[in-house]
mmCIF file of C-alpha atoms in Angstrom:
data_model
loop_
_atom_site.group_PDB
_atom_site.id
_atom_site.type_symbol
_atom_site.label_atom_id
_atom_site.label_comp_id
_atom_site.label_asym_id
_atom_site.label_seq_id
_atom_site.Cartn_x
_atom_site.Cartn_y
_atom_site.Cartn_z
ATOM 1 C CA MET A 1 27.889 -20.308 -1.381
ATOM 2 C CA ARG A 2 24.572 -19.916 0.392
ATOM 3 C CA VAL A 3 22.041 -17.941 -1.621
ATOM 4 C CA TYR A 4 18.590 -16.802 -0.620
ATOM 5 C CA VAL A 5 15.931 -17.177 -3.294
ATOM 6 C CA PRO A 6 12.854 -14.944 -3.000
ATOM 7 C CA LEU A 7 9.578 -16.660 -3.849
ATOM 8 C CA THR A 8 5.859 -16.634 -3.165
ATOM 9 C CA LEU A 9 3.881 -19.644 -1.938
ATOM 10 C CA PRO A 10 2.778 -20.429 -5.545
ATOM 11 C CA GLY A 11 6.449 -20.146 -6.576
ATOM 12 C CA LEU A 12 7.414 -22.579 -3.818
ATOM 13 C CA ALA A 13 4.646 -24.945 -4.942
ATOM 14 C CA GLU A 14 5.996 -24.816 -8.507
ATOM 15 C CA ALA A 15 9.540 -25.502 -7.290
ATOM 16 C CA TYR A 16 8.238 -28.441 -5.267
ATOM 17 C CA LYS A 17 6.344 -29.795 -8.294
ATOM 18 C CA THR A 18 9.329 -29.486 -10.663
ATOM 19 C CA GLY A 19 12.012 -30.229 -8.081
ATOM 20 C CA GLU A 20 13.946 -27.120 -9.183
ATOM 21 C CA LEU A 21 14.413 -23.490 -8.250
ATOM 22 C CA GLY A 22 14.569 -21.264 -11.307
ATOM 23 C CA ALA A 23 14.571 -22.237 -14.945
ATOM 24 C CA GLY A 24 17.513 -20.229 -16.189
ATOM 25 C CA PRO A 25 19.459 -17.353 -14.773
ATOM 26 C CA PHE A 26 17.539 -16.027 -11.775
ATOM 27 C CA VAL A 27 18.071 -13.473 -9.038
ATOM 28 C CA ALA A 28 18.933 -14.467 -5.491
ATOM 29 C CA TYR A 29 20.733 -12.778 -2.603
ATOM 30 C CA ALA A 30 23.990 -13.658 -0.892
ATOM 31 C CA VAL A 31 26.862 -12.199 1.071
ATOM 32 C CA THR A 32 28.572 -10.206 -1.673
ATOM 33 C CA PRO A 33 31.503 -7.789 -1.393
ATOM 34 C CA GLY A 34 29.053 -4.898 -1.769
ATOM 35 C CA LEU A 35 26.838 -6.218 1.026
ATOM 36 C CA ARG A 36 29.889 -6.654 3.269
ATOM 37 C CA GLU A 37 30.985 -3.081 2.607
ATOM 38 C CA TRP A 38 27.502 -1.660 3.128
ATOM 39 C CA TYR A 39 26.798 -3.665 6.306
ATOM 40 C CA LEU A 40 30.231 -3.007 7.839
ATOM 41 C CA SER A 41 30.460 -6.331 9.619
ATOM 42 C CA ASP A 42 32.718 -9.344 9.563
ATOM 43 C CA ASP A 43 30.184 -11.486 11.450
ATOM 44 C CA ILE A 44 29.024 -14.043 8.885
ATOM 45 C CA GLU A 45 25.746 -14.686 10.721
ATOM 46 C CA GLU A 46 24.884 -10.976 10.602
ATOM 47 C CA LEU A 47 25.823 -10.832 6.935
ATOM 48 C CA GLU A 48 23.733 -13.913 6.119
ATOM 49 C CA TYR A 49 20.796 -12.330 7.953
ATOM 50 C CA ALA A 50 21.260 -9.150 5.890
ATOM 51 C CA ALA A 51 21.195 -11.227 2.676
ATOM 52 C CA LEU A 52 18.062 -13.030 3.903
ATOM 53 C CA SER A 53 16.472 -9.645 4.627
ATOM 54 C CA ARG A 54 17.235 -8.455 1.106
ATOM 55 C CA ALA A 55 15.586 -11.616 -0.283
ATOM 56 C CA THR A 56 12.589 -11.018 1.983
ATOM 57 C CA LEU A 57 12.116 -7.575 0.447
ATOM 58 C CA ALA A 58 12.412 -9.119 -3.017
ATOM 59 C CA SER A 59 9.703 -11.623 -2.047
ATOM 60 C CA LEU A 60 7.492 -8.686 -1.063
ATOM 61 C CA ARG A 61 8.077 -7.255 -4.550
ATOM 62 C CA LEU A 62 6.969 -10.575 -6.061
ATOM 63 C CA LEU A 63 3.804 -10.415 -3.951
ATOM 64 C CA ALA A 64 3.132 -6.859 -5.119
ATOM 65 C CA ALA A 65 3.309 -8.127 -8.709
ATOM 66 C CA ASP A 66 1.010 -11.114 -8.048
ATOM 67 C CA PRO A 67 -2.220 -10.037 -6.340
ATOM 68 C CA ASP A 68 -3.522 -13.620 -6.306
ATOM 69 C CA ALA A 69 -0.615 -15.035 -4.266
ATOM 70 C CA PRO A 70 -1.219 -15.581 -0.554
ATOM 71 C CA ARG A 71 0.266 -12.612 1.297
ATOM 72 C CA ARG A 72 3.232 -14.371 2.857
ATOM 73 C CA ARG A 73 6.835 -13.732 1.972
ATOM 74 C CA VAL A 74 8.882 -16.846 1.150
ATOM 75 C CA VAL A 75 12.652 -17.281 0.930
ATOM 76 C CA VAL A 76 14.498 -20.522 0.207
ATOM 77 C CA ALA A 77 18.078 -20.840 1.441
ATOM 78 C CA VAL A 78 20.089 -23.020 -0.919
ATOM 79 C CA ASP A 79 23.752 -23.874 -1.322
ATOM 80 C CA VAL A 80 25.240 -23.506 -4.783
ATOM 81 C CA ALA A 81 28.766 -23.731 -6.137
ATOM 82 C CA ASP A 82 30.578 -20.382 -5.899
ATOM 83 C CA ARG A 83 30.901 -20.234 -9.677
ATOM 84 C CA ALA A 84 27.122 -20.708 -10.087
ATOM 85 C CA ALA A 85 26.295 -17.303 -8.574
ATOM 86 C CA SER A 86 27.776 -13.968 -9.524
ATOM 87 C CA ALA A 87 27.267 -10.371 -8.486
ATOM 88 C CA ASP A 88 27.309 -7.569 -11.022
ATOM 89 C CA PRO A 89 30.448 -5.598 -10.103
ATOM 90 C CA ASP A 90 28.994 -2.435 -11.643
ATOM 91 C CA ARG A 91 26.027 -2.569 -9.267
ATOM 92 C CA GLY A 92 27.883 -3.737 -6.148
ATOM 93 C CA LEU A 93 27.135 -0.655 -4.056
ATOM 94 C CA ASP A 94 23.845 0.272 -5.718
ATOM 95 C CA PRO A 95 21.374 0.291 -2.782
ATOM 96 C CA ALA A 96 18.785 -1.470 -4.946
ATOM 97 C CA ALA A 97 21.202 -4.317 -5.743
ATOM 98 C CA LEU A 98 22.926 -4.934 -2.400
ATOM 99 C CA GLY A 99 23.528 -8.660 -2.024
ATOM 100 C CA GLU A 100 21.976 -9.414 -5.403
ATOM 101 C CA VAL A 101 23.473 -12.299 -7.350
ATOM 102 C CA ARG A 102 22.483 -14.029 -10.548
ATOM 103 C CA VAL A 103 22.358 -17.808 -10.328
ATOM 104 C CA ALA A 104 23.393 -19.316 -13.660
ATOM 105 C CA GLY A 105 20.773 -22.031 -13.976
ATOM 106 C CA ALA A 106 18.180 -24.160 -12.256
ATOM 107 C CA VAL A 107 19.112 -25.513 -8.834
ATOM 108 C CA PRO A 108 17.666 -28.773 -7.512
ATOM 109 C CA LEU A 109 15.276 -28.072 -4.657
ATOM 110 C CA ALA A 110 16.976 -30.985 -2.903
ATOM 111 C CA LYS A 111 19.963 -28.652 -2.339
ATOM 112 C CA ALA A 112 17.835 -26.319 -0.226
ATOM 113 C CA ALA A 113 18.967 -25.937 3.365
ATOM 114 C CA SER A 114 15.787 -24.350 4.719
ATOM 115 C CA VAL A 115 12.651 -22.425 3.863
ATOM 116 C CA HIS A 116 11.591 -19.185 5.531
ATOM 117 C CA VAL A 117 7.921 -18.136 5.451
ATOM 118 C CA ASP A 118 5.763 -15.526 7.165
ATOM 119 C CA ALA A 119 3.418 -16.700 9.906
ATOM 120 C CA ALA A 120 -0.313 -16.300 9.329
ATOM 121 C CA ASP A 121 -0.435 -13.299 11.665
ATOM 122 C CA ALA A 122 1.830 -11.339 9.290
ATOM 123 C CA GLU A 123 -0.636 -11.415 6.390
ATOM 124 C CA THR A 124 -2.350 -8.110 7.202
ATOM 125 C CA ASP A 125 0.928 -6.191 7.446
ATOM 126 C CA VAL A 126 2.424 -7.956 4.411
ATOM 127 C CA THR A 127 -0.700 -7.185 2.364
ATOM 128 C CA ALA A 128 -0.504 -3.513 3.340
ATOM 129 C CA ALA A 129 3.234 -3.437 2.574
ATOM 130 C CA ALA A 130 2.767 -5.015 -0.862
ATOM 131 C CA ASP A 131 0.037 -2.477 -1.650
ATOM 132 C CA ALA A 132 2.206 0.433 -0.426
ATOM 133 C CA LEU A 133 5.376 -0.631 -2.234
ATOM 134 C CA PRO A 134 4.866 1.402 -5.445
ATOM 135 C CA ALA A 135 4.257 4.599 -3.453
ATOM 136 C CA ALA A 136 7.231 3.851 -1.179
ATOM 137 C CA ASP A 137 9.422 3.370 -4.245
ATOM 138 C CA GLY A 138 8.220 6.787 -5.391
ATOM 139 C CA GLY A 139 9.484 8.417 -2.201
ATOM 140 C CA ASP A 140 6.293 8.477 -0.100
ATOM 141 C CA ASP A 141 7.478 8.372 3.533
ATOM 142 C CA ASP A 142 4.113 7.175 4.873
ATOM 143 C CA ALA A 143 4.103 4.299 2.396
ATOM 144 C CA GLN A 144 7.703 3.443 3.343
ATOM 145 C CA PHE A 145 6.582 3.272 6.988
ATOM 146 C CA VAL A 146 3.940 0.709 5.961
ATOM 147 C CA VAL A 147 6.527 -1.310 4.009
ATOM 148 C CA ASP A 148 8.887 -1.199 6.990
ATOM 149 C CA GLY A 149 6.037 -2.506 9.166
ATOM 150 C CA ALA A 150 6.203 -5.853 7.384
ATOM 151 C CA GLU A 151 9.846 -6.123 8.437
ATOM 152 C CA ASP A 152 8.659 -6.310 12.053
ATOM 153 C CA HIS A 153 7.578 -9.868 11.262
ATOM 154 C CA GLU A 154 10.428 -12.366 11.292
ATOM 155 C CA LEU A 155 10.083 -15.193 8.809
ATOM 156 C CA LEU A 156 9.617 -18.606 10.392
ATOM 157 C CA TRP A 157 12.215 -21.290 9.711
ATOM 158 C CA PHE A 158 11.073 -24.567 8.154
ATOM 159 C CA ALA A 159 13.007 -27.699 7.294
ATOM 160 C CA THR A 160 12.854 -28.698 3.646
ATOM 161 C CA GLN A 161 10.863 -31.800 4.640
ATOM 162 C CA GLU A 162 8.036 -29.414 5.594
ATOM 163 C CA ILE A 163 7.655 -27.980 2.072
ATOM 164 C CA PRO A 164 4.773 -30.337 1.148
ATOM 165 C CA ASN A 165 2.791 -29.037 4.132
ATOM 166 C CA LEU A 166 3.629 -25.416 3.339
ATOM 167 C CA VAL A 167 2.423 -25.647 -0.236
ATOM 168 C CA SER A 168 -0.687 -27.708 0.535
ATOM 169 C CA ARG A 169 -1.972 -25.633 3.472
ATOM 170 C CA GLY A 170 -0.390 -22.278 2.684
ATOM 171 C CA ASP A 171 1.119 -21.975 6.152
#
């Protein structure tokens, strides 16, 4: 199963240093039954993109919680055994948990398929979105518009061999 792990650049640097994603059970995103039902598609590429998008939003939440992290969303795509990731059946259609899975334990970074990171030109919009997130969560439509503005920036695709450059330069 392909899962999408939301991180920040410091989180990616830590994973690179330790060689592992996560230390125990951790949250990632994948094509779950709930995501399939919500997205109403059988196209696996569209569903994978939806799971990646959910992880991108989760990365934004991590940035909102860490004001010192560079303002770039980071998602690592990694393949895990099907039994290593599970969705909570009670939250399957909860809009806040769409595509959410819990990965049982640490995953070797070597199993990563790719890394997705914002370009430098997204930093202004991502910063504004991270700052607006609490108000958007509270129902503020103007703040939600700012958060949605970050989604206009597609994450760039990087091969796993590029991780050392990403964590050393921040881009």
